[in-house]
Short mmCIF file of C-alpha atoms in Angstrom, two decimals:
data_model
loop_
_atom_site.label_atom_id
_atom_site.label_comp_id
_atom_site.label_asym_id
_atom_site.label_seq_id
_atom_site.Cartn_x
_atom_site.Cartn_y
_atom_site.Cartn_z
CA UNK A 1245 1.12 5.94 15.15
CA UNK A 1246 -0.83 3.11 14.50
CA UNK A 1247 0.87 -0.08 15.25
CA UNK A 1248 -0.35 -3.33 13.25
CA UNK A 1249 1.03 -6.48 14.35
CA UNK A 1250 0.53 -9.47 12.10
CA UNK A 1251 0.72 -13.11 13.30
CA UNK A 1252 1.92 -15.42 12.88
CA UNK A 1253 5.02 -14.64 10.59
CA UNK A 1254 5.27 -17.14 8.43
CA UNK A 1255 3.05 -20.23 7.64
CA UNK A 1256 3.39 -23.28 6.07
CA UNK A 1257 0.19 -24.74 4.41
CA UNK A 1258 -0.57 -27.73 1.91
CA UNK A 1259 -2.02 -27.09 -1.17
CA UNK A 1260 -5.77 -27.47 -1.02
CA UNK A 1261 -5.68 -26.55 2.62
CA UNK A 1262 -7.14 -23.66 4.56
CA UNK A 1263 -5.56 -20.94 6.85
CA UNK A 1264 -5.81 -17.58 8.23
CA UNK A 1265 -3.52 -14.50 9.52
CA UNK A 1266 -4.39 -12.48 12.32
CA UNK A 1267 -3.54 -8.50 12.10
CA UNK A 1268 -4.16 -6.16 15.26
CA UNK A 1269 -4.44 -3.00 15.83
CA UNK A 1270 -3.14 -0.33 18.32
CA UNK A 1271 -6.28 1.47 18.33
CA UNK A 1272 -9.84 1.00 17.10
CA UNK A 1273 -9.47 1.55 13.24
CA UNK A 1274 -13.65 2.79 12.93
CA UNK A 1275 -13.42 6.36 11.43
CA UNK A 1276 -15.88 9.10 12.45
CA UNK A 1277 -17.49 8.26 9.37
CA UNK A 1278 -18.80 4.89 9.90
CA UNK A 1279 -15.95 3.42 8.40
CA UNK A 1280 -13.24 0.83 9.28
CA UNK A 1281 -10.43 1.11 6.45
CA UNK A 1282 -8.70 -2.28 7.34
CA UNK A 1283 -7.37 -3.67 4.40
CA UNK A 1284 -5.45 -6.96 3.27
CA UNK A 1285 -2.73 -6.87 0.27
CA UNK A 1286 -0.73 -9.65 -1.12
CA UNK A 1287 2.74 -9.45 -2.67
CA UNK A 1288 3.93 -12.64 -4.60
CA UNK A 1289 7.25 -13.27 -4.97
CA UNK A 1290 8.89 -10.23 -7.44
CA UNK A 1291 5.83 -8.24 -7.87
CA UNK A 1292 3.84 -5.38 -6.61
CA UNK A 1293 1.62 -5.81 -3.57
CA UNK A 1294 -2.55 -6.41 -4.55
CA UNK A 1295 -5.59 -5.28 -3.38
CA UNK A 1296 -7.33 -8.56 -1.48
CA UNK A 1297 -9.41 -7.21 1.29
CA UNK A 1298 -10.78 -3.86 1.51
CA UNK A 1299 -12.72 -2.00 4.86
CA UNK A 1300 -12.35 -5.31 6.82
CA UNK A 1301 -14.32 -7.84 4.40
CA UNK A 1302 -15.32 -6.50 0.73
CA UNK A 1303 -13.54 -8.58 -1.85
CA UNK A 1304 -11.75 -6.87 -4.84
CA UNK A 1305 -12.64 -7.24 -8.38
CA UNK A 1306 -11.08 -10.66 -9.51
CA UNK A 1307 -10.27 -11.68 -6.39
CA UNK A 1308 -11.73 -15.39 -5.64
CA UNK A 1309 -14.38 -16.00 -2.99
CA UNK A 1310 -11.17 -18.19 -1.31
CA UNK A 1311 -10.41 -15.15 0.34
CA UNK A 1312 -12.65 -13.88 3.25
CA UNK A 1313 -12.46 -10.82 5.17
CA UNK A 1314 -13.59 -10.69 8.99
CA UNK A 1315 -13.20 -8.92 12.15
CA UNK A 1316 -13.91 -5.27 13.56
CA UNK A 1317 -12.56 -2.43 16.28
CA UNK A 1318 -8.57 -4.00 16.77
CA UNK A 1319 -9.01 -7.52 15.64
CA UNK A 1320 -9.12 -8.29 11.93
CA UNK A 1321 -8.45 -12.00 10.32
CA UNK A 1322 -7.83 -12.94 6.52
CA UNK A 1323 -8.69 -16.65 5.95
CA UNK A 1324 -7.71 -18.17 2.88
CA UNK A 1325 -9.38 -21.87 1.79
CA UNK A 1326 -8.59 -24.05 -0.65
CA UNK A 1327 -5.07 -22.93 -1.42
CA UNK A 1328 -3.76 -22.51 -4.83
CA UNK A 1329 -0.10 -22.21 -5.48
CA UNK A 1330 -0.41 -18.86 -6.75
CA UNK A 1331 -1.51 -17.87 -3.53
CA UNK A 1332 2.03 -17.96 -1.91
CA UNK A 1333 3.59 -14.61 -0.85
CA UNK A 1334 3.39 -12.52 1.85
CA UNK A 1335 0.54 -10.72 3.29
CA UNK A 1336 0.13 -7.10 4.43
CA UNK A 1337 -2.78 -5.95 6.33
CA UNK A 1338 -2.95 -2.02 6.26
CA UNK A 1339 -5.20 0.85 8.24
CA UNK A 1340 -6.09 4.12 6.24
CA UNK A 1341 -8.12 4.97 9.05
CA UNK A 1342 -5.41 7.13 11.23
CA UNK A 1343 -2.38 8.95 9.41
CA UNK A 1344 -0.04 8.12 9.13
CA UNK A 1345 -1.17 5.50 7.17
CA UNK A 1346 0.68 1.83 8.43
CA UNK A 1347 0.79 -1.52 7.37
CA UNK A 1348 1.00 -5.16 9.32
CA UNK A 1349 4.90 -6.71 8.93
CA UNK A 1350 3.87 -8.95 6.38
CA UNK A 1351 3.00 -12.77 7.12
CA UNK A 1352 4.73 -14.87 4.63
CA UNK A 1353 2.62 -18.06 3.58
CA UNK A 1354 4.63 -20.98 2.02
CA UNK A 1355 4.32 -24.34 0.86
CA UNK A 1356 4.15 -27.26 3.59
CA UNK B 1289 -6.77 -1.19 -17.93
CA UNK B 1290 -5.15 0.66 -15.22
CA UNK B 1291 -1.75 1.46 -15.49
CA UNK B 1292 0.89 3.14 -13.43
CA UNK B 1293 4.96 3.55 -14.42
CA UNK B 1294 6.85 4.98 -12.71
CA UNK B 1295 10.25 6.02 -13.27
CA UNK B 1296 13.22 8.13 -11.73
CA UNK B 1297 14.69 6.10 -9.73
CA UNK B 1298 18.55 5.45 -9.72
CA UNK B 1299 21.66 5.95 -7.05
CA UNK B 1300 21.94 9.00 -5.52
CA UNK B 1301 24.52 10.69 -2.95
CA UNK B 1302 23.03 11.46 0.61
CA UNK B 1303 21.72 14.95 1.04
CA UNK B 1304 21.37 15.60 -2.47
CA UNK B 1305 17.76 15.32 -4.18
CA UNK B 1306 16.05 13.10 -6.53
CA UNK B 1307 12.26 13.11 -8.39
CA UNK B 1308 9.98 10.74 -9.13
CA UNK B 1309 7.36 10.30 -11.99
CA UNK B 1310 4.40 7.95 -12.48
CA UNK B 1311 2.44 7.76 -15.45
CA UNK B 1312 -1.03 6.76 -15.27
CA UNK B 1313 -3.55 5.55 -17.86
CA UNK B 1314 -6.65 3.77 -18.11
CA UNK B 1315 -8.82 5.36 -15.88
CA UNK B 1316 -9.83 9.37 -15.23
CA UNK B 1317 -6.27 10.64 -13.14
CA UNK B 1318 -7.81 13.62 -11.89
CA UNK B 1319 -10.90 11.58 -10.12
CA UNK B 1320 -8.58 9.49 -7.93
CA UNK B 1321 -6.44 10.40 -4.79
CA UNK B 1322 -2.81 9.19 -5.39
CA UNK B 1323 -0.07 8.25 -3.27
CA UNK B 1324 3.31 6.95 -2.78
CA UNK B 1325 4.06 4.05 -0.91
CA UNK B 1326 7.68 2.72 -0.20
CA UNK B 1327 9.30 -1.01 0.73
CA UNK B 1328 13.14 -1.08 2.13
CA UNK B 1329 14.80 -4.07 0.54
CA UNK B 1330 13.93 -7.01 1.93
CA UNK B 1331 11.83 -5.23 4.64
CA UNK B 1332 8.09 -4.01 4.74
CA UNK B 1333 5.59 -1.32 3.08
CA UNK B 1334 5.71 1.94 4.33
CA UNK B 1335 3.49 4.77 2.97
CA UNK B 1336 4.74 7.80 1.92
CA UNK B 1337 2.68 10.74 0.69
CA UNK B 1338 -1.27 10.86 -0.59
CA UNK B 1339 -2.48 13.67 -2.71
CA UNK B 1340 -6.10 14.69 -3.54
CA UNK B 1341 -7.54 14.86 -6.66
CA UNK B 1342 -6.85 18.80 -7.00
CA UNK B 1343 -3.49 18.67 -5.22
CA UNK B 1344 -4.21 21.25 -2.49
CA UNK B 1345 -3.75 18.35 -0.45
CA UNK B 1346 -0.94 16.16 0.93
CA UNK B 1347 -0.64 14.31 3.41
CA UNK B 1348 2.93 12.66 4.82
CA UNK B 1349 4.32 10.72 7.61
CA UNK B 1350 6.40 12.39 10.05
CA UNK B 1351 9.60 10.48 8.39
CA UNK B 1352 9.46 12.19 5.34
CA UNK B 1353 7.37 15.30 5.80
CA UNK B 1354 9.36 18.49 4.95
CA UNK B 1355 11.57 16.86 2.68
CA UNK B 1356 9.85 15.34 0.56
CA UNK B 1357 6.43 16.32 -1.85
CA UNK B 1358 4.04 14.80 -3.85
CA UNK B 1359 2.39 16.82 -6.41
CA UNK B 1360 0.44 16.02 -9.90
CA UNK B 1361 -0.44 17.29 -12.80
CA UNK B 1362 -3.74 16.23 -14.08
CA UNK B 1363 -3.30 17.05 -17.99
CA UNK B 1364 -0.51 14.87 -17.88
CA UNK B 1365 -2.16 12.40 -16.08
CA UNK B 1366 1.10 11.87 -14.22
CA UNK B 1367 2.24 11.85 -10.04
CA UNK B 1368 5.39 12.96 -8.98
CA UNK B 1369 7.68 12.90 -5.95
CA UNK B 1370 10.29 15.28 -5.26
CA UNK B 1371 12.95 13.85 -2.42
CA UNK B 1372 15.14 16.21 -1.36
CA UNK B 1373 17.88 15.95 1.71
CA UNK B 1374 18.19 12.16 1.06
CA UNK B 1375 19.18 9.57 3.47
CA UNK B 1376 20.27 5.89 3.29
CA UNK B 1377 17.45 5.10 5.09
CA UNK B 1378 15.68 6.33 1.78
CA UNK B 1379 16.67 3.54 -0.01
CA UNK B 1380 13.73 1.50 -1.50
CA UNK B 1381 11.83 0.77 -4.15
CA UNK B 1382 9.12 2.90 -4.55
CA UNK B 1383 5.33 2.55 -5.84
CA UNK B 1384 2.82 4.66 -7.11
CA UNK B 1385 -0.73 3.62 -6.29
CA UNK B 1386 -4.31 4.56 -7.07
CA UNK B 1387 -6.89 5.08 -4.71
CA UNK B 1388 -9.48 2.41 -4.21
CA UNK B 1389 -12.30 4.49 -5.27
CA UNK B 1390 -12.82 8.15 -6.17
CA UNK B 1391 -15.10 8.09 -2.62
CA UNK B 1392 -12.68 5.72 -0.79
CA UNK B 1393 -8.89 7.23 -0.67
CA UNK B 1394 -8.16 5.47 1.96
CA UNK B 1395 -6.43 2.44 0.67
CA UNK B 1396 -5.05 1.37 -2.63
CA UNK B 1397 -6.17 -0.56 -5.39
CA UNK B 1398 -3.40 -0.44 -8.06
CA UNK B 1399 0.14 0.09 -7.80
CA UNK B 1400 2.61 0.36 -10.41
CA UNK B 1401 5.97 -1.93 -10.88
CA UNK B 1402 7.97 0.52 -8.54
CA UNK B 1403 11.06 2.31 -8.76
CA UNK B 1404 14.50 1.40 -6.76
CA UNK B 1405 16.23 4.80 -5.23
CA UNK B 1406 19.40 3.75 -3.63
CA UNK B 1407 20.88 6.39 -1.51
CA UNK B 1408 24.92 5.90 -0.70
CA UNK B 1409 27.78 7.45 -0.98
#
């Protein structure tokens, strides 16, 4: 299996600030078909994990050009700028390129 | 507006069986791969179990394969998970989540509110 390891853990950032999470992977996550299907998800405190990040740097719909997506074969970083208090939670980066499907640990970003 | 429910969750007895449901609405079910993606409390996400559009196929981890399987029924618009031979290890709330795209399957875009299954005695 794939093995994604997340750092660092937690963070601790002021509001307005900027930070990023690393997330690497076992193996190279570029498909046969091109494709790398790294993705970043957020869960906030008593809800469902969101799409952020999909194939290593497309933005989803509504999500705020705060978040940027970068990286490529095992080495993937989410940076987040100008952070908004509704950006606590914990972050998940994922790979759908290999099954079984895995995701990162989690990083959980809090309040400084 | 895109919207998965699941339900079926509850406590259950190790080794016996429990099934999941997820109602979807707000966009064309039988377009999208589905799947099933799990979280221990306090711990993780793991995934579970991704269907094509048609159902002919699954796909599982090696934790849960032969036990458990996801199916759907596209006039109902609905997923489903049967669990069978439950352990406490089990134990999680579990989502139901919509492909990204109908070309990318790959990853999710939507997930529902999730659905606690507690196994124990």
């Amino acid at each position: 299996d794939v093995v994604m390891t997340q750092t660092p853990v937690s963070l601790s950032v002021s509001l307005g600030g900027q930070t990023s999470i690393s997330c690497r992977s076992s193996q190279s996550l570029v498909h046969s078909d091109g494709n790398t299907y790294l993705y970043w998800y957020l869960q906030k405190p008593g809800q469902s994990p969101q799409l952020l990040i999909y194939k290593v740097s497309n933005r989803f719909s509504g999500v705020p050009d705060r978040f940027s997506g970068s990286g490529s074969g095992t080495d993937f970083t989410l940076k987040i700028s100008r952070v908004e208090p509704e950006d606590l939670g914990v972050y998940y980066c994922y790979q759908g390129t290999h099954y079984p499907y895995t995701f990162g640990a989690g990083t959980k970003l809090e309040l400084k | 507006e895109v919207q998965l429910v699941e339900s079926g969750g509850g406590l259950v007895q190790p080794g016996r069986s429990l099934k999941l449901s997820c109602a979807a609405s707000g966009f064309t079910f039988s377009n999208y791969y589905m799947a099933w993606v799990r979280q221990a409390p306090k711990k993780g996400l793991e995934w579970v179990a991704t269907i094509s559009t048609s159902g002919s196929r699954t796909y599982y981890p090696d934790s849960v394969k032969g036990r458990f399987t996801i199916s759907r029924d596209n006039a109902k618009s609905s997923l489903y998970l049967q669990m069978n031979s439950l352990k406490s290890e089990d134990t999680a709330t579990y989502y139901c989540a919509r492909a990204q795209s109908m070309v990318t399957h790959r990853g999710f875009a939507y997930w529902g509110q999730g659905t606690l299954v507690t196994v124990s005695s």
